[in-house]
Amino acid sequence: MKVRSAAGDGDALCVTEEELAGDDEDMPSFPCTQEGRPGPRCSRCQRNLSLHTSVRILYLFLALLLVAVAVLASLVFRKVDSLSEDISLAQAIYDKKLVSMQENLQGLDLKAPNNCSFCYEAGQLGQEIRKLQEELEGIQKMLLAQEVQLDQASQTQELLSTTSGQISQEMGSCSFSIHQVNQSLGLFLAQVKGWQTTTASLDLSLKDLTQECYDVKAAMHQINFTVGQTSEWIHGIRRKTDEETLTLQKMVTDWQNYTRLFSSLRTTSAKTGEAVKNIQATLGVSSQRISQNAESMHDLVLQVMGLQLQLDNISSFLDDHEENMHDLQYHTRYAQNRTVERFETLEGRMASHEIEIGTIFTNINATDSHVYSMLKYLDDVRLSCTLGFHTHAEELYYLNKSVSLMLATTDLLRERFGLLSARLDFNVRNLSMIVEEMKAVDTQHGEILRNVTILRGESQIWIALPGSS
């Protein structure tokens, strides 16, 4: 699209449609917003959604880890409590049985100190008691080993408690970091909403600018059309004026010829005035010729007057056309000034929009770097959590191994405890039977001793009587 000058030489220029289209194409597009509303998802939105899902998965994973640690700690506490109760009950039972056996042995030692069979049986009982003591020492050693294992289990429990405390601290730090991440995400979303509003306002302003450009294009088309028409009209008028000037020049030359002819006729009439008298015979012919010449002169005068009227009309038309041309020049200059002002304002707006878009892109780059650093921090946290989880899993695996070993040893201890309790019951029964037999033997020995004392007394009586031969 071009604007012609008032002179019609086609030098003055305005903006072409291709340049306006190029300026429209240079404007950055914002695919995330369409008429103030969020458009299709971009990579940044998908990244935010993946970040939200990863944070939620991390929350669930940490909650499951805490639940698993709490359940395992409760199971370990229950196992340790049951083992300690079983060991305390076994120790109490063994202590009671040993006390009862010692009391029985002390009673036997007091009742029958001079019986050899009792001494032999007591020696066997002492050997059995030694064996029982050795077995009890072995059981005590096993109990000490179990106590060591229990100490280790308590230490592992303390380690678990400390690790659970550390995990809780890490969970607190993770929750704090996640809270910070949520706050930063909220700020980022607020910034994104602000950017969306700014992009919507920019879209509206760009639409206004495009509408103004279209209006300017339409005005320029109209101006070009009117200028073309006026230039064609001026060219036609110039052609007509050239033709009229040519005709006027021809008429002027004819008029000059006629004036010359009239002057020659006057000279000839002056000459012929003298010869009129001589040429009276030719007066009729000359009068006819003069009348014809007068008629032709009258026609010529009428034609000249018509030409004068046409020239007056043409001069008035040219004056009107000059006024119209002056008005058109004024309007074209005014339109050019308006277009220059509008283009200057458009250039200023475009410069301001470019500055704003540059700031928006810098902010977007800064937020991208911030989000990248946040994602890197979250990856580091995830790696640390996975490493901690693996270490806790290894500790729980070893703890499960130790618990399984403790359960196996407790099963073995229970079996040996059952065997020892059975042997103790059997030995106690044997000891009770031996005690009953020893009581019976004691009664027999007492009767025998009574009989012996009775016999000794009778023999002493018989010895004391001298005449009893």
Short mmCIF file of C-alpha atoms in Angstrom, two decimals:
data_model
loop_
_atom_site.label_atom_id
_atom_site.label_comp_id
_atom_site.label_asym_id
_atom_site.label_seq_id
_atom_site.Cartn_x
_atom_site.Cartn_y
_atom_site.Cartn_z
CA MET A 1 0.00 0.00 0.00
CA LYS A 2 1.42 3.41 -1.02
CA VAL A 3 0.36 7.06 -0.71
CA ARG A 4 0.99 9.33 -3.65
CA SER A 5 2.02 12.97 -3.35
CA ALA A 6 -0.18 15.88 -4.33
CA ALA A 7 1.93 16.55 -7.40
CA GLY A 8 1.19 13.05 -8.67
CA ASP A 9 4.85 12.10 -9.13
CA GLY A 10 4.53 8.94 -6.91
CA ASP A 11 7.56 9.70 -4.74
CA ALA A 12 5.93 9.87 -1.28
CA LEU A 13 5.70 6.45 0.35
CA CYS A 14 3.82 4.84 3.17
CA VAL A 15 3.96 1.33 4.60
CA THR A 16 3.40 -1.67 2.36
CA GLU A 17 1.12 -4.56 3.31
CA GLU A 18 4.04 -7.02 3.26
CA GLU A 19 5.95 -4.94 5.84
CA LEU A 20 2.85 -4.79 8.07
CA ALA A 21 2.42 -8.54 7.71
CA GLY A 22 6.11 -9.00 8.60
CA ASP A 23 5.62 -6.79 11.67
CA ASP A 24 2.61 -8.88 12.63
CA GLU A 25 4.66 -12.06 12.17
CA ASP A 26 7.50 -10.68 14.33
CA MET A 27 5.18 -10.50 17.33
CA PRO A 28 5.75 -13.46 19.74
CA SER A 29 2.87 -15.80 20.20
CA PHE A 30 1.77 -17.10 23.58
CA PRO A 31 0.34 -20.61 23.17
CA CYS A 32 -0.53 -20.98 26.86
CA THR A 33 -3.25 -18.30 26.74
CA GLN A 34 -6.14 -17.92 24.36
CA GLU A 35 -8.28 -14.79 24.88
CA GLY A 36 -7.41 -14.60 28.59
CA ARG A 37 -8.07 -18.28 29.23
CA PRO A 38 -5.47 -21.07 29.67
CA GLY A 39 -4.87 -22.84 26.39
CA PRO A 40 -3.36 -26.28 25.73
CA ARG A 41 -0.79 -27.63 28.14
CA CYS A 42 2.79 -26.65 27.60
CA SER A 43 5.93 -28.37 28.88
CA ARG A 44 6.06 -26.08 31.94
CA CYS A 45 2.52 -27.08 32.99
CA GLN A 46 3.34 -30.77 32.53
CA ARG A 47 6.50 -30.25 34.58
CA ASN A 48 4.46 -28.66 37.37
CA LEU A 49 2.00 -31.58 37.31
CA SER A 50 4.86 -34.12 37.42
CA LEU A 51 6.40 -32.17 40.31
CA HIS A 52 3.10 -32.27 42.23
CA THR A 53 2.74 -36.02 41.61
CA SER A 54 6.35 -36.69 42.69
CA VAL A 55 5.81 -34.68 45.90
CA ARG A 56 2.64 -36.64 46.65
CA ILE A 57 4.42 -39.95 45.95
CA LEU A 58 7.24 -38.85 48.28
CA TYR A 59 4.67 -38.07 51.00
CA LEU A 60 3.08 -41.52 50.59
CA PHE A 61 6.47 -43.24 50.54
CA LEU A 62 7.61 -41.50 53.74
CA ALA A 63 4.29 -42.28 55.46
CA LEU A 64 4.58 -45.97 54.52
CA LEU A 65 8.20 -45.99 55.72
CA LEU A 66 7.17 -44.53 59.09
CA VAL A 67 4.33 -47.06 59.43
CA ALA A 68 6.70 -49.95 58.59
CA VAL A 69 9.31 -48.74 61.10
CA ALA A 70 6.66 -48.34 63.81
CA VAL A 71 5.25 -51.84 63.16
CA LEU A 72 8.70 -53.44 63.17
CA ALA A 73 9.65 -51.59 66.36
CA SER A 74 6.45 -52.76 68.08
CA LEU A 75 7.10 -56.37 66.95
CA VAL A 76 10.70 -56.23 68.19
CA PHE A 77 9.56 -54.78 71.53
CA ARG A 78 6.98 -57.55 71.90
CA LYS A 79 9.51 -60.27 71.04
CA VAL A 80 12.06 -58.85 73.47
CA ASP A 81 9.43 -58.57 76.22
CA SER A 82 8.27 -62.16 75.64
CA LEU A 83 11.86 -63.44 75.66
CA SER A 84 12.68 -61.54 78.85
CA GLU A 85 9.51 -62.87 80.51
CA ASP A 86 10.31 -66.47 79.46
CA ILE A 87 13.89 -66.15 80.71
CA SER A 88 12.77 -64.62 84.03
CA LEU A 89 10.19 -67.40 84.50
CA ALA A 90 12.81 -70.09 83.70
CA GLN A 91 15.27 -68.52 86.14
CA ALA A 92 12.61 -68.39 88.87
CA ILE A 93 11.64 -72.03 88.27
CA TYR A 94 15.28 -73.15 88.30
CA ASP A 95 15.94 -71.15 91.47
CA LYS A 96 12.90 -72.69 93.19
CA LYS A 97 13.92 -76.21 92.17
CA LEU A 98 17.53 -75.67 93.30
CA VAL A 99 16.36 -74.26 96.63
CA SER A 100 14.04 -77.25 97.16
CA MET A 101 16.81 -79.70 96.19
CA GLN A 102 19.28 -78.00 98.53
CA GLU A 103 16.74 -78.16 101.38
CA ASN A 104 16.11 -81.86 100.70
CA LEU A 105 19.84 -82.57 100.57
CA GLN A 106 20.44 -80.67 103.81
CA GLY A 107 17.64 -82.68 105.44
CA LEU A 108 19.15 -85.93 104.20
CA ASP A 109 22.60 -84.89 105.43
CA LEU A 110 21.16 -84.17 108.90
CA LYS A 111 19.13 -87.41 109.09
CA ALA A 112 21.58 -90.04 107.91
CA PRO A 113 25.24 -89.13 108.37
CA ASN A 114 26.45 -92.70 109.11
CA ASN A 115 24.76 -94.70 106.33
CA CYS A 116 27.20 -95.90 103.66
CA SER A 117 24.56 -96.69 101.11
CA PHE A 118 23.11 -93.29 101.76
CA CYS A 119 26.59 -91.82 101.33
CA TYR A 120 26.97 -93.72 98.08
CA GLU A 121 23.60 -92.55 96.90
CA ALA A 122 24.45 -89.10 98.20
CA GLY A 123 27.65 -89.21 96.13
CA GLN A 124 25.61 -90.16 93.09
CA LEU A 125 23.22 -87.41 93.95
CA GLY A 126 26.17 -85.03 94.31
CA GLN A 127 27.45 -86.11 90.90
CA GLU A 128 24.02 -85.63 89.43
CA ILE A 129 23.78 -82.31 91.19
CA ARG A 130 27.17 -81.35 89.77
CA LYS A 131 25.96 -82.38 86.36
CA LEU A 132 22.85 -80.34 86.96
CA GLN A 133 25.02 -77.45 88.13
CA GLU A 134 27.16 -77.80 85.01
CA GLU A 135 24.02 -77.85 82.91
CA LEU A 136 22.76 -74.86 84.85
CA GLU A 137 26.08 -73.12 84.25
CA GLY A 138 25.72 -73.92 80.56
CA ILE A 139 22.18 -72.59 80.71
CA GLN A 140 23.47 -69.50 82.53
CA LYS A 141 26.13 -69.09 79.85
CA MET A 142 23.44 -69.43 77.22
CA LEU A 143 21.37 -66.96 79.18
CA LEU A 144 24.37 -64.63 79.30
CA ALA A 145 24.75 -65.07 75.54
CA GLN A 146 21.04 -64.40 75.21
CA GLU A 147 21.50 -61.37 77.45
CA VAL A 148 24.33 -60.25 75.16
CA GLN A 149 22.02 -60.81 72.21
CA LEU A 150 19.31 -58.95 74.10
CA ASP A 151 21.80 -56.14 74.73
CA GLN A 152 22.60 -56.17 71.03
CA ALA A 153 18.88 -56.20 70.28
CA SER A 154 18.39 -53.31 72.72
CA GLN A 155 21.30 -51.51 71.06
CA THR A 156 19.76 -52.18 67.67
CA GLN A 157 16.46 -51.00 69.11
CA GLU A 158 18.19 -47.83 70.32
CA LEU A 159 19.77 -47.50 66.90
CA LEU A 160 16.34 -47.99 65.38
CA SER A 161 14.93 -45.37 67.74
CA THR A 162 17.76 -42.98 66.88
CA THR A 163 17.34 -43.74 63.18
CA SER A 164 13.60 -43.28 63.56
CA GLY A 165 14.33 -39.95 65.28
CA GLN A 166 16.68 -39.05 62.44
CA ILE A 167 14.03 -40.19 59.95
CA SER A 168 11.47 -38.07 61.78
CA GLN A 169 13.92 -35.14 61.68
CA GLU A 170 14.54 -35.79 58.00
CA MET A 171 10.79 -36.06 57.55
CA GLY A 172 10.42 -32.72 59.31
CA SER A 173 13.12 -31.21 57.11
CA CYS A 174 11.54 -32.85 54.06
CA SER A 175 8.12 -31.57 55.08
CA PHE A 176 9.62 -28.11 55.65
CA SER A 177 11.35 -28.27 52.27
CA ILE A 178 8.15 -29.55 50.68
CA HIS A 179 6.29 -26.71 52.40
CA GLN A 180 8.84 -24.30 50.98
CA VAL A 181 8.46 -25.99 47.59
CA ASN A 182 4.68 -25.62 47.88
CA GLN A 183 5.10 -21.96 48.83
CA SER A 184 7.47 -21.41 45.91
CA LEU A 185 5.04 -23.27 43.66
CA GLY A 186 2.23 -21.05 44.93
CA LEU A 187 4.35 -17.98 44.20
CA PHE A 188 5.24 -19.44 40.81
CA LEU A 189 1.56 -20.10 40.09
CA ALA A 190 0.75 -16.54 41.17
CA GLN A 191 3.49 -15.28 38.85
CA VAL A 192 2.15 -17.50 36.08
CA LYS A 193 -1.35 -16.09 36.68
CA GLY A 194 0.12 -12.59 36.54
CA TRP A 195 1.93 -13.52 33.35
CA GLN A 196 -1.32 -14.90 31.97
CA THR A 197 -3.09 -11.63 32.78
CA THR A 198 -0.22 -9.66 31.23
CA THR A 199 -0.26 -11.92 28.17
CA ALA A 200 -4.04 -11.48 27.96
CA SER A 201 -3.61 -7.70 28.15
CA LEU A 202 -0.80 -7.95 25.59
CA ASP A 203 -3.07 -10.03 23.35
CA LEU A 204 -5.80 -7.43 23.70
CA SER A 205 -3.35 -4.62 22.97
CA LEU A 206 -1.98 -6.59 20.01
CA LYS A 207 -5.52 -7.11 18.77
CA ASP A 208 -6.12 -3.36 19.13
CA LEU A 209 -2.86 -2.70 17.29
CA THR A 210 -3.80 -5.12 14.52
CA GLN A 211 -7.24 -3.49 14.28
CA GLU A 212 -5.59 -0.08 14.09
CA CYS A 213 -3.19 -1.42 11.46
CA TYR A 214 -6.15 -2.77 9.49
CA ASP A 215 -7.88 0.62 9.84
CA VAL A 216 -4.69 2.34 8.70
CA LYS A 217 -4.47 -0.09 5.78
CA ALA A 218 -8.07 0.64 4.81
CA ALA A 219 -7.47 4.39 5.12
CA MET A 220 -4.31 4.09 3.05
CA HIS A 221 -6.17 2.04 0.43
CA GLN A 222 -8.89 4.68 0.31
CA ILE A 223 -6.32 7.49 0.13
CA ASN A 224 -4.45 5.67 -2.64
CA PHE A 225 -7.69 5.10 -4.52
CA THR A 226 -8.74 8.76 -4.18
CA VAL A 227 -5.25 9.96 -5.11
CA GLY A 228 -5.25 7.67 -8.15
CA GLN A 229 -8.65 8.96 -9.20
CA THR A 230 -7.56 12.59 -8.67
CA SER A 231 -4.32 11.97 -10.57
CA GLU A 232 -6.24 10.40 -13.47
CA TRP A 233 -8.72 13.28 -13.34
CA ILE A 234 -5.84 15.81 -13.32
CA HIS A 235 -4.20 14.01 -16.24
CA GLY A 236 -7.49 14.13 -18.17
CA ILE A 237 -7.94 17.81 -17.32
CA ARG A 238 -4.36 18.48 -18.39
CA ARG A 239 -4.96 16.68 -21.65
CA LYS A 240 -8.15 18.68 -22.19
CA THR A 241 -6.35 21.93 -21.29
CA ASP A 242 -3.53 21.03 -23.72
CA GLU A 243 -6.07 20.35 -26.45
CA GLU A 244 -7.89 23.59 -25.60
CA THR A 245 -4.62 25.52 -25.62
CA LEU A 246 -3.78 23.99 -29.01
CA THR A 247 -7.19 24.97 -30.34
CA LEU A 248 -6.79 28.44 -28.82
CA GLN A 249 -3.37 28.76 -30.41
CA LYS A 250 -4.88 27.73 -33.75
CA MET A 251 -7.71 30.25 -33.25
CA VAL A 252 -5.21 32.96 -32.29
CA THR A 253 -3.16 32.23 -35.37
CA ASP A 254 -6.35 32.31 -37.47
CA TRP A 255 -7.37 35.58 -35.77
CA GLN A 256 -3.95 37.03 -36.48
CA ASN A 257 -4.26 35.89 -40.06
CA TYR A 258 -7.73 37.43 -40.19
CA THR A 259 -6.48 40.70 -38.65
CA ARG A 260 -3.68 40.75 -41.16
CA LEU A 261 -6.19 40.07 -43.82
CA PHE A 262 -8.41 42.89 -42.44
CA SER A 263 -5.45 45.24 -42.41
CA SER A 264 -4.63 44.26 -45.96
CA LEU A 265 -8.31 44.69 -46.84
CA ARG A 266 -8.31 48.12 -45.25
CA THR A 267 -5.23 49.05 -47.18
CA THR A 268 -6.80 47.65 -50.30
CA SER A 269 -10.10 49.45 -49.49
CA ALA A 270 -8.16 52.68 -49.07
CA LYS A 271 -6.50 51.96 -52.32
CA THR A 272 -9.73 50.90 -53.88
CA GLY A 273 -11.56 53.95 -52.45
CA GLU A 274 -9.64 55.95 -54.88
CA ALA A 275 -10.46 53.44 -57.57
CA VAL A 276 -14.19 53.18 -56.59
CA LYS A 277 -15.05 55.81 -58.89
CA ASN A 278 -13.24 54.01 -61.58
CA ILE A 279 -14.72 50.66 -60.65
CA GLN A 280 -18.41 51.41 -60.18
CA ALA A 281 -19.25 48.56 -62.41
CA THR A 282 -17.85 46.15 -59.94
CA LEU A 283 -19.64 47.63 -56.88
CA GLY A 284 -22.41 45.09 -56.87
CA VAL A 285 -19.97 42.27 -56.87
CA SER A 286 -17.82 43.92 -54.25
CA SER A 287 -20.90 44.75 -52.12
CA GLN A 288 -21.97 41.14 -52.30
CA ARG A 289 -18.51 40.07 -51.34
CA ILE A 290 -18.49 42.58 -48.48
CA SER A 291 -21.86 41.30 -47.22
CA GLN A 292 -20.55 37.78 -47.38
CA ASN A 293 -17.39 38.81 -45.59
CA ALA A 294 -19.51 40.62 -42.96
CA GLU A 295 -21.55 37.49 -42.40
CA SER A 296 -18.40 35.43 -42.12
CA MET A 297 -16.94 37.99 -39.74
CA HIS A 298 -20.14 37.91 -37.70
CA ASP A 299 -19.86 34.12 -37.53
CA LEU A 300 -16.24 34.41 -36.55
CA VAL A 301 -17.12 36.94 -33.84
CA LEU A 302 -19.80 34.61 -32.55
CA GLN A 303 -17.31 31.72 -32.53
CA VAL A 304 -14.74 33.87 -30.74
CA MET A 305 -17.33 34.85 -28.14
CA GLY A 306 -18.24 31.17 -27.66
CA LEU A 307 -14.56 30.34 -27.28
CA GLN A 308 -14.24 33.18 -24.77
CA LEU A 309 -17.13 31.73 -22.77
CA GLN A 310 -15.57 28.28 -22.94
CA LEU A 311 -12.25 29.74 -21.80
CA ASP A 312 -14.02 31.49 -18.90
CA ASN A 313 -15.72 28.22 -17.95
CA ILE A 314 -12.42 26.38 -18.24
CA SER A 315 -10.66 29.01 -16.08
CA SER A 316 -13.40 28.79 -13.43
CA PHE A 317 -13.22 24.98 -13.58
CA LEU A 318 -9.43 25.19 -13.26
CA ASP A 319 -9.81 27.54 -10.28
CA ASP A 320 -12.23 25.10 -8.63
CA HIS A 321 -9.89 22.26 -9.44
CA GLU A 322 -6.96 24.19 -7.95
CA GLU A 323 -8.99 24.78 -4.78
CA ASN A 324 -9.87 21.08 -4.69
CA MET A 325 -6.20 20.23 -5.22
CA HIS A 326 -5.20 22.56 -2.39
CA ASP A 327 -7.83 20.92 -0.15
CA LEU A 328 -6.64 17.49 -1.22
CA GLN A 329 -3.02 18.47 -0.54
CA TYR A 330 -4.03 19.76 2.88
CA HIS A 331 -5.96 16.54 3.63
CA THR A 332 -3.12 14.37 2.35
CA ARG A 333 -0.59 16.28 4.47
CA TYR A 334 -2.90 15.98 7.47
CA ALA A 335 -3.35 12.26 6.81
CA GLN A 336 0.42 11.84 6.38
CA ASN A 337 1.05 13.64 9.66
CA ARG A 338 -1.61 11.52 11.37
CA THR A 339 -0.14 8.34 9.93
CA VAL A 340 3.37 9.42 10.96
CA GLU A 341 2.14 10.16 14.47
CA ARG A 342 0.29 6.85 14.62
CA PHE A 343 3.33 4.98 13.38
CA GLU A 344 5.49 6.77 15.95
CA THR A 345 3.03 5.84 18.70
CA LEU A 346 2.94 2.29 17.33
CA GLU A 347 6.74 2.19 17.33
CA GLY A 348 6.78 3.46 20.93
CA ARG A 349 4.20 0.86 21.93
CA MET A 350 6.12 -1.84 20.11
CA ALA A 351 9.33 -0.78 21.86
CA SER A 352 7.57 -0.83 25.24
CA HIS A 353 6.04 -4.21 24.39
CA GLU A 354 9.46 -5.50 23.35
CA ILE A 355 10.90 -4.31 26.66
CA GLU A 356 8.04 -5.95 28.57
CA ILE A 357 8.43 -9.16 26.57
CA GLY A 358 12.18 -9.11 27.26
CA THR A 359 11.50 -8.73 31.00
CA ILE A 360 8.91 -11.51 30.77
CA PHE A 361 11.41 -13.78 29.03
CA THR A 362 14.08 -12.96 31.63
CA ASN A 363 11.59 -13.75 34.39
CA ILE A 364 10.66 -16.98 32.63
CA ASN A 365 14.33 -17.93 32.32
CA ALA A 366 14.88 -17.10 35.99
CA THR A 367 11.88 -19.20 37.00
CA ASP A 368 13.12 -22.01 34.74
CA SER A 369 16.50 -21.92 36.46
CA HIS A 370 14.81 -21.78 39.86
CA VAL A 371 12.56 -24.73 38.99
CA TYR A 372 15.58 -26.62 37.62
CA SER A 373 17.47 -26.00 40.89
CA MET A 374 14.39 -27.08 42.86
CA LEU A 375 14.12 -30.25 40.79
CA LYS A 376 17.83 -30.89 41.33
CA TYR A 377 17.36 -30.39 45.08
CA LEU A 378 14.38 -32.75 45.02
CA ASP A 379 16.46 -35.31 43.12
CA ASP A 380 19.18 -34.99 45.77
CA VAL A 381 16.57 -35.40 48.51
CA ARG A 382 15.12 -38.39 46.69
CA LEU A 383 18.58 -39.94 46.38
CA SER A 384 19.30 -39.33 50.07
CA CYS A 385 15.90 -40.79 50.98
CA THR A 386 16.50 -43.82 48.77
CA LEU A 387 19.95 -44.31 50.30
CA GLY A 388 18.48 -43.97 53.79
CA PHE A 389 15.70 -46.35 52.84
CA HIS A 390 18.23 -48.88 51.52
CA THR A 391 20.31 -48.57 54.70
CA HIS A 392 17.18 -48.97 56.83
CA ALA A 393 16.16 -51.93 54.69
CA GLU A 394 19.58 -53.50 55.24
CA GLU A 395 19.36 -52.81 58.98
CA LEU A 396 15.86 -54.27 59.06
CA TYR A 397 17.11 -57.28 57.08
CA TYR A 398 19.93 -57.86 59.57
CA LEU A 399 17.52 -57.22 62.42
CA ASN A 400 15.12 -59.78 60.96
CA LYS A 401 18.04 -62.19 60.66
CA SER A 402 19.01 -61.57 64.30
CA VAL A 403 15.36 -61.90 65.36
CA SER A 404 15.06 -65.17 63.43
CA LEU A 405 18.28 -66.38 65.09
CA MET A 406 16.91 -65.29 68.46
CA LEU A 407 13.67 -67.13 67.73
CA ALA A 408 15.62 -70.25 66.72
CA THR A 409 17.77 -70.02 69.86
CA THR A 410 14.65 -69.44 71.97
CA ASP A 411 13.09 -72.53 70.38
CA LEU A 412 16.27 -74.48 71.16
CA LEU A 413 16.28 -73.06 74.68
CA ARG A 414 12.65 -73.99 75.08
CA GLU A 415 13.36 -77.52 73.87
CA ARG A 416 16.35 -77.84 76.20
CA PHE A 417 14.33 -76.22 78.94
CA GLY A 418 11.64 -78.83 78.38
CA LEU A 419 14.23 -81.60 78.41
CA LEU A 420 15.86 -80.18 81.55
CA SER A 421 12.49 -79.74 83.21
CA ALA A 422 11.63 -83.34 82.32
CA ARG A 423 14.98 -84.54 83.65
CA LEU A 424 14.57 -82.43 86.75
CA ASP A 425 11.09 -83.82 87.29
CA PHE A 426 12.43 -87.34 86.80
CA ASN A 427 15.37 -86.69 89.14
CA VAL A 428 13.09 -85.07 91.69
CA ARG A 429 10.81 -88.09 91.55
CA ASN A 430 13.84 -90.35 91.95
CA LEU A 431 15.05 -88.20 94.82
CA SER A 432 11.62 -88.36 96.45
CA MET A 433 11.60 -92.15 96.03
CA ILE A 434 15.15 -92.32 97.40
CA VAL A 435 14.12 -90.08 100.27
CA GLU A 436 11.17 -92.39 101.00
CA GLU A 437 13.47 -95.41 100.80
CA MET A 438 15.99 -93.65 103.02
CA LYS A 439 13.19 -92.86 105.45
CA ALA A 440 12.22 -96.55 105.43
CA VAL A 441 15.89 -97.50 105.85
CA ASP A 442 16.16 -94.98 108.68
CA THR A 443 13.16 -96.56 110.40
CA GLN A 444 14.70 -100.02 109.89
CA HIS A 445 18.06 -98.75 111.17
CA GLY A 446 16.30 -97.21 114.14
CA GLU A 447 14.59 -100.49 114.95
CA ILE A 448 17.88 -102.35 114.51
CA LEU A 449 19.65 -99.85 116.74
CA ARG A 450 16.90 -100.24 119.31
CA ASN A 451 17.24 -103.98 119.17
CA VAL A 452 21.02 -103.65 119.46
CA THR A 453 20.68 -101.37 122.45
CA ILE A 454 18.19 -103.76 124.03
CA LEU A 455 20.56 -106.70 123.39
CA ARG A 456 23.51 -104.74 124.79
CA GLY A 457 21.53 -103.93 127.89
CA GLU A 458 20.51 -107.55 128.45
CA SER A 459 24.10 -108.76 127.93
CA GLN A 460 25.33 -106.23 130.41
CA ILE A 461 22.67 -107.42 132.86
CA TRP A 462 23.69 -111.04 132.38
CA ILE A 463 27.32 -110.17 132.89
CA ALA A 464 26.47 -108.29 136.02
CA LEU A 465 24.79 -111.35 137.68
CA PRO A 466 27.60 -113.66 138.97
CA GLY A 467 25.56 -116.69 139.88
CA SER A 468 23.81 -117.07 136.77
CA SER A 469 25.89 -119.68 134.97
#
